Short mmCIF file of C-alpha atoms in Angstrom, two decimals:
data_model
loop_
_atom_site.label_atom_id
_atom_site.label_comp_id
_atom_site.label_asym_id
_atom_site.label_seq_id
_atom_site.Cartn_x
_atom_site.Cartn_y
_atom_site.Cartn_z
CA MET A 3 0.00 0.00 0.00
CA LEU A 4 1.35 3.42 -0.91
CA PRO A 5 1.89 6.11 1.70
CA GLY A 6 -1.20 8.28 1.84
CA SER A 7 -3.53 5.52 0.64
CA ILE A 8 -6.17 3.36 2.32
CA GLN A 9 -7.27 0.42 0.18
CA ILE A 10 -9.65 -2.25 1.48
CA THR A 11 -11.67 -4.64 -0.68
CA GLY A 12 -14.67 -6.80 0.20
CA GLU A 13 -14.42 -6.64 3.97
CA ALA A 14 -16.90 -5.89 6.75
CA LEU A 15 -15.49 -2.75 8.35
CA SER A 16 -15.60 -2.41 12.13
CA GLY A 17 -16.32 0.79 14.00
CA ALA A 18 -12.66 1.02 14.98
CA GLU A 19 -11.56 0.76 11.34
CA ILE A 20 -14.06 3.45 10.34
CA LYS A 21 -12.68 5.71 13.09
CA ASP A 22 -9.14 5.22 11.80
CA ILE A 23 -10.25 6.08 8.26
CA CYS A 24 -12.10 9.20 9.42
CA ASP A 25 -9.18 10.37 11.57
CA SER A 26 -6.78 9.98 8.64
CA LEU A 27 -9.11 11.92 6.35
CA LYS A 28 -9.44 14.76 8.84
CA GLU A 29 -5.67 14.85 9.31
CA ASN A 30 -5.26 15.29 5.53
CA SER A 31 -2.93 12.31 5.34
CA VAL A 32 -4.91 10.36 2.71
CA ARG A 33 -4.66 10.88 -1.03
CA LEU A 34 -6.44 7.68 -2.07
CA LEU A 35 -9.36 6.04 -0.25
CA SER A 36 -10.73 2.77 -1.66
CA VAL A 37 -13.34 0.72 0.22
CA ARG A 38 -14.67 -1.13 -2.84
CA GLY A 39 -17.16 -3.87 -2.10
CA CYS A 40 -16.90 -3.30 1.65
CA GLN A 41 -19.74 -3.67 4.13
CA LEU A 42 -20.40 -0.87 6.58
CA SER A 43 -23.44 0.44 8.40
CA ASP A 44 -25.38 3.48 7.23
CA ARG A 45 -24.12 5.34 10.29
CA ASP A 46 -20.51 4.50 9.49
CA PHE A 47 -21.00 5.43 5.83
CA GLY A 48 -22.19 8.84 7.00
CA ARG A 49 -19.09 9.16 9.19
CA VAL A 50 -16.83 8.41 6.24
CA CYS A 51 -18.66 10.97 4.12
CA ARG A 52 -18.14 13.62 6.80
CA GLY A 53 -14.45 12.77 6.77
CA VAL A 54 -14.40 13.13 2.97
CA ALA A 55 -16.09 16.51 3.29
CA GLU A 56 -13.38 17.77 5.63
CA SER A 57 -10.40 16.35 3.73
CA HIS A 58 -8.18 18.68 1.72
CA SER A 59 -5.79 15.95 0.54
CA LEU A 60 -8.10 13.28 -0.90
CA ALA A 61 -7.67 12.98 -4.68
CA GLN A 62 -9.25 9.56 -5.37
CA LEU A 63 -12.36 8.04 -3.83
CA ASN A 64 -13.32 4.46 -4.75
CA LEU A 65 -16.78 3.31 -3.60
CA ASN A 66 -17.18 0.63 -6.28
CA LEU A 67 -19.23 -2.54 -6.02
CA GLY A 68 -22.35 -1.49 -4.18
CA VAL A 69 -21.00 0.60 -1.30
CA VAL A 70 -23.41 3.40 -2.27
CA SER A 71 -26.41 1.11 -2.01
CA THR A 72 -29.34 3.38 -1.05
CA ILE A 73 -30.67 6.85 -1.83
CA GLY A 74 -29.84 7.80 1.76
CA ARG A 75 -26.17 7.00 1.16
CA THR A 76 -26.32 8.87 -2.14
CA LYS A 77 -27.48 11.97 -0.26
CA HIS A 78 -24.65 11.62 2.26
CA LEU A 79 -22.17 11.37 -0.62
CA ALA A 80 -23.67 14.39 -2.38
CA ASP A 81 -23.30 16.48 0.77
CA ALA A 82 -19.68 15.36 1.13
CA LEU A 83 -18.86 16.24 -2.48
CA LYS A 84 -20.43 19.69 -2.11
CA ALA A 85 -18.03 20.46 0.74
CA ASN A 86 -14.95 18.71 -0.63
CA ARG A 87 -12.65 20.59 -3.03
CA SER A 88 -9.85 18.09 -3.66
CA ILE A 89 -11.31 14.93 -5.22
CA GLN A 90 -10.21 14.45 -8.81
CA THR A 91 -11.35 10.85 -9.42
CA LEU A 92 -14.59 9.25 -8.21
CA PHE A 93 -15.46 5.56 -8.73
CA LEU A 94 -19.08 4.43 -8.23
CA HIS A 95 -18.95 1.40 -10.54
CA GLY A 96 -21.55 -1.20 -9.61
CA SER A 97 -23.69 1.12 -7.48
CA PRO A 98 -27.49 0.88 -7.97
CA LEU A 99 -27.87 4.63 -8.41
CA LEU A 100 -30.61 4.71 -11.06
CA ASP A 101 -31.52 8.08 -12.56
CA ALA A 102 -32.79 9.29 -9.17
CA GLY A 103 -29.33 8.82 -7.70
CA LEU A 104 -27.75 10.88 -10.47
CA VAL A 105 -30.31 13.60 -9.88
CA THR A 106 -29.27 13.63 -6.22
CA LEU A 107 -25.55 13.75 -7.06
CA ASN A 108 -25.74 16.06 -10.04
CA GLY A 109 -25.43 19.37 -8.24
CA ALA A 110 -22.32 18.24 -6.40
CA LEU A 111 -20.71 16.55 -9.42
CA SER A 112 -21.37 19.30 -11.94
CA THR A 113 -20.00 22.07 -9.72
CA HIS A 114 -17.06 20.24 -8.14
CA PRO A 115 -13.95 22.31 -8.84
CA SER A 116 -11.45 19.43 -9.19
CA LEU A 117 -13.31 16.38 -10.51
CA VAL A 118 -11.90 15.19 -13.84
CA SER A 119 -12.59 11.43 -13.83
CA LEU A 120 -15.92 9.74 -13.12
CA ASP A 121 -16.82 6.03 -13.24
CA LEU A 122 -20.57 5.37 -13.41
CA GLY A 123 -20.32 1.92 -14.96
CA ASP A 124 -23.04 -0.61 -14.11
CA CYS A 125 -25.06 1.97 -12.16
CA MET A 126 -28.45 1.16 -13.74
CA LEU A 127 -28.61 4.56 -15.44
CA GLY A 128 -31.08 5.72 -18.07
CA ASP A 129 -31.65 8.68 -20.36
CA GLU A 130 -32.27 11.23 -17.60
CA ALA A 131 -28.89 10.41 -16.09
CA VAL A 132 -27.24 10.81 -19.49
CA ARG A 133 -28.83 14.23 -19.87
CA LEU A 134 -27.23 15.29 -16.59
CA ILE A 135 -23.88 13.73 -17.49
CA CYS A 136 -23.81 15.73 -20.72
CA GLY A 137 -23.80 18.83 -18.56
CA MET A 138 -20.45 17.66 -17.20
CA LEU A 139 -19.00 17.72 -20.75
CA PRO A 140 -19.13 21.46 -21.48
CA PRO A 141 -18.31 22.75 -24.96
CA ASP A 142 -15.37 24.93 -25.93
CA GLY A 143 -15.32 28.24 -24.14
CA ALA A 144 -17.38 27.00 -21.22
CA LYS A 145 -16.20 25.80 -17.81
CA SER A 146 -13.79 22.88 -17.50
CA GLY A 147 -15.33 19.41 -17.41
CA LEU A 148 -14.58 15.70 -17.21
CA LYS A 149 -11.48 14.30 -18.90
CA GLU A 150 -12.41 10.66 -18.34
CA LEU A 151 -15.93 9.17 -18.28
CA THR A 152 -16.94 5.54 -17.80
CA LEU A 153 -20.51 4.45 -18.58
CA SER A 154 -19.87 0.73 -19.08
CA ALA A 155 -22.78 -1.73 -18.74
CA ASN A 156 -25.74 0.63 -18.49
CA PRO A 157 -28.15 -1.16 -20.86
CA ALA A 158 -31.21 0.94 -19.92
CA ILE A 159 -29.84 3.93 -21.85
CA SER A 160 -31.79 4.24 -25.12
CA SER A 161 -30.56 5.19 -28.58
CA GLN A 162 -31.84 8.70 -27.91
CA GLY A 163 -29.70 8.89 -24.78
CA TRP A 164 -26.60 7.69 -26.61
CA ALA A 165 -27.28 10.20 -29.41
CA ARG A 166 -27.40 12.99 -26.84
CA LEU A 167 -24.09 11.80 -25.39
CA ALA A 168 -22.51 11.60 -28.86
CA ILE A 169 -23.36 15.25 -29.49
CA ALA A 170 -21.90 16.30 -26.14
CA VAL A 171 -18.71 14.32 -26.80
CA ALA A 172 -18.30 15.93 -30.21
CA HIS A 173 -18.28 19.39 -28.66
CA SER A 174 -16.57 18.66 -25.33
CA SER A 175 -13.50 20.77 -24.73
CA GLN A 176 -11.90 18.36 -22.25
CA LEU A 177 -12.89 14.71 -22.67
CA ARG A 178 -9.97 12.41 -23.47
CA VAL A 179 -11.17 8.95 -22.39
CA LEU A 180 -14.64 7.45 -22.94
CA ASN A 181 -15.45 3.90 -21.81
CA LEU A 182 -18.75 2.53 -23.15
CA ASP A 183 -17.90 -1.18 -23.08
CA TYR A 184 -20.61 -3.80 -22.58
CA ASN A 185 -23.53 -1.62 -23.62
CA PRO A 186 -25.83 -2.87 -26.42
CA LEU A 187 -24.89 -0.07 -28.80
CA GLY A 188 -24.91 -1.77 -32.19
CA ASP A 189 -23.74 -0.34 -35.50
CA HIS A 190 -26.17 2.59 -35.58
CA ILE A 191 -24.93 4.12 -32.32
CA ALA A 192 -21.33 3.32 -33.24
CA GLY A 193 -21.80 5.38 -36.41
CA MET A 194 -22.88 8.36 -34.30
CA LEU A 195 -19.85 7.88 -32.08
CA ALA A 196 -17.54 7.81 -35.10
CA VAL A 197 -18.84 11.24 -36.08
CA SER A 198 -18.21 12.40 -32.50
CA VAL A 199 -14.64 11.11 -32.61
CA ALA A 200 -14.04 12.85 -35.93
CA SER A 201 -15.39 16.12 -34.51
CA SER A 202 -13.63 15.97 -31.14
CA ARG A 203 -10.30 17.70 -30.73
CA THR A 204 -9.47 15.91 -27.48
CA LEU A 205 -10.79 12.33 -27.39
CA GLU A 206 -7.87 9.89 -27.37
CA VAL A 207 -9.31 6.64 -25.96
CA LEU A 208 -12.64 5.02 -26.88
CA ASP A 209 -13.59 1.64 -25.41
CA LEU A 210 -16.32 -0.17 -27.36
CA GLU A 211 -15.55 -3.69 -26.19
CA GLY A 212 -18.54 -6.04 -26.27
CA THR A 213 -21.00 -3.52 -27.67
CA GLY A 214 -22.59 -5.57 -30.47
CA LEU A 215 -20.60 -4.11 -33.37
CA THR A 216 -19.95 -5.69 -36.75
CA ASN A 217 -17.68 -5.03 -39.71
CA GLN A 218 -20.07 -2.26 -40.72
CA SER A 219 -19.01 -0.19 -37.70
CA ALA A 220 -15.37 -1.09 -38.14
CA GLN A 221 -15.43 0.08 -41.75
CA ILE A 222 -16.81 3.45 -40.67
CA PHE A 223 -14.04 3.84 -38.10
CA LEU A 224 -11.48 2.73 -40.68
CA ASP A 225 -12.69 5.35 -43.17
CA MET A 226 -12.60 7.98 -40.44
CA VAL A 227 -9.03 7.38 -39.28
CA GLU A 228 -7.84 6.92 -42.87
CA ASN A 229 -9.36 10.10 -44.31
CA TYR A 230 -9.82 12.60 -41.49
CA PRO A 231 -7.57 14.07 -38.79
CA THR A 232 -8.42 12.77 -35.33
CA SER A 233 -6.98 12.85 -31.82
CA LEU A 234 -7.92 9.18 -31.33
CA ARG A 235 -5.01 6.98 -30.21
CA VAL A 236 -6.70 3.91 -28.71
CA LEU A 237 -9.83 2.16 -29.98
CA VAL A 238 -10.99 -0.98 -28.15
CA LEU A 239 -13.06 -3.29 -30.38
CA ALA A 240 -12.58 -6.64 -28.66
CA GLU A 241 -15.53 -9.00 -28.12
CA ASN A 242 -17.36 -7.75 -31.22
CA ASP A 243 -18.18 -9.49 -34.50
CA ILE A 244 -15.39 -7.67 -36.34
CA SER A 245 -12.79 -9.34 -38.51
CA PRO A 246 -9.18 -9.37 -37.27
CA GLU A 247 -8.14 -7.87 -40.61
CA LEU A 248 -10.25 -4.76 -40.12
CA GLN A 249 -9.08 -4.39 -36.55
CA GLN A 250 -5.47 -4.63 -37.69
CA GLN A 251 -5.99 -2.01 -40.40
CA ILE A 252 -7.40 0.44 -37.88
CA SER A 253 -4.58 -0.36 -35.48
CA ASP A 254 -1.95 0.31 -38.12
CA LEU A 255 -3.48 3.65 -39.06
CA LEU A 256 -3.70 4.81 -35.45
CA SER A 257 -0.10 3.74 -34.89
CA GLU A 258 1.05 5.65 -37.97
CA GLY A 259 -0.75 8.77 -36.79
CA GLU A 260 0.95 8.66 -33.41
CA GLU A 261 4.39 8.08 -34.93
CA GLU A 262 3.94 11.03 -37.28
CA GLU A 263 2.86 13.28 -34.42
CA ASP A 264 5.82 12.23 -32.30
CA LYS A 265 8.23 13.03 -35.15
CA ASP A 266 6.47 16.33 -35.72
CA GLY A 267 6.95 17.26 -32.07
CA GLU A 268 10.66 16.42 -32.22
CA ALA A 269 11.13 18.45 -35.40
CA ARG A 270 9.61 21.55 -33.78
CA GLY A 271 12.18 21.40 -31.01
CA SER A 272 12.12 21.34 -27.24
CA SER A 273 10.10 24.56 -26.92
CA VAL A 274 6.97 22.62 -27.86
CA ASN A 275 5.66 20.12 -25.35
CA PRO A 276 4.92 16.68 -26.83
CA ARG A 277 1.34 15.50 -26.80
CA GLU A 278 0.35 14.12 -23.42
CA LYS A 279 -0.20 10.40 -23.69
CA PRO A 280 -3.53 8.89 -22.62
CA ALA A 281 -3.39 8.74 -18.84
CA TRP A 282 -5.56 5.63 -18.84
CA VAL A 283 -3.98 2.66 -20.63
CA PRO A 284 -6.52 -0.17 -20.60
CA HIS A 285 -4.21 -3.10 -21.16
CA SER A 286 -0.77 -2.70 -19.63
CA ASN A 287 0.55 -5.84 -21.33
CA SER A 288 -0.40 -4.68 -24.82
CA SER A 289 2.22 -3.54 -27.27
CA SER A 290 2.24 0.25 -27.60
CA SER A 291 1.81 -0.11 -31.35
CA GLN A 292 -1.35 -2.18 -31.02
CA MET A 293 -3.95 0.53 -30.69
CA VAL A 294 -7.00 -1.66 -31.30
CA LEU A 295 -6.88 -3.64 -28.10
CA MET A 296 -7.89 -7.26 -28.40
CA THR A 297 -8.24 -8.35 -24.79
CA SER A 298 -10.49 -7.41 -21.91
CA GLY A 299 -9.70 -5.19 -18.96
CA LEU A 300 -10.80 -1.82 -17.66
CA GLY A 301 -8.39 0.66 -16.13
CA GLU A 302 -9.46 1.82 -12.69
CA SER A 303 -8.36 5.43 -12.66
CA PHE A 304 -7.34 8.50 -14.57
CA LEU A 305 -4.94 9.32 -11.74
CA ALA A 306 -4.36 5.85 -10.35
CA GLU A 307 -1.18 5.39 -8.36
CA THR A 308 -1.73 1.69 -7.78
CA GLU A 309 -4.28 -1.01 -8.51
CA MET A 310 -7.36 -1.05 -6.33
#
């Protein structure tokens, strides 16, 4: 465990452990707090939230796997986020939030001054939640917004909801990583997303693993990266009905684009900063030249210091 981090998974937390966590938060000695899949009473959850509210050091908060299990806990978390000013990454993956939970959290999330990475995968969200999330992806010239967004495995979102998100992504001035894996998107929604990618000046990573795509979608993405300038560097198409040949063609084109940009940066000299690489690399064992990733695995954090 790194200094300044508390990471506990799948345990029933005692009152004494909760007190230690809260004391550390109030002492501003914790940068990363992860209690994913842990069991704690509603009273203790409220105590942790009050500690989060008072912390000035906390950068990452991981409440994955059902820790935020009721609307009451969602309200406690919303109050904590309204007071907190330091959190940059928030994980709620696997929390049964529903749209009502997002409504409760929206005010705190959309006005938080530091939040750049949000994981709402498998949170049972629908179109109303997507509408609110789009407000966290402001267009050019507006306030800063999310740089990384995860909406994996939210099958209740309709085609209309995904279309709304695609428009927001196209005009977002900040978003660099978008994880939509394991949603039933299909080729029609993928086509909308391809237009978003072509329009975006910032999006570098798009995860479409297991989203019901076929060669039709892959051909659209191939045409896009072949004929239009794009910031895209990583496209995940694993677990779809797409031929290896098409995936390899897309991979090669993305690799060529990155190599050309790197050379361009070197030619301009040291006064120009090279393009910042995607902070989230979904498959650490993959070759850097293989930009269409073929295996499964979801990165946990935009700012992760260690695995949680």
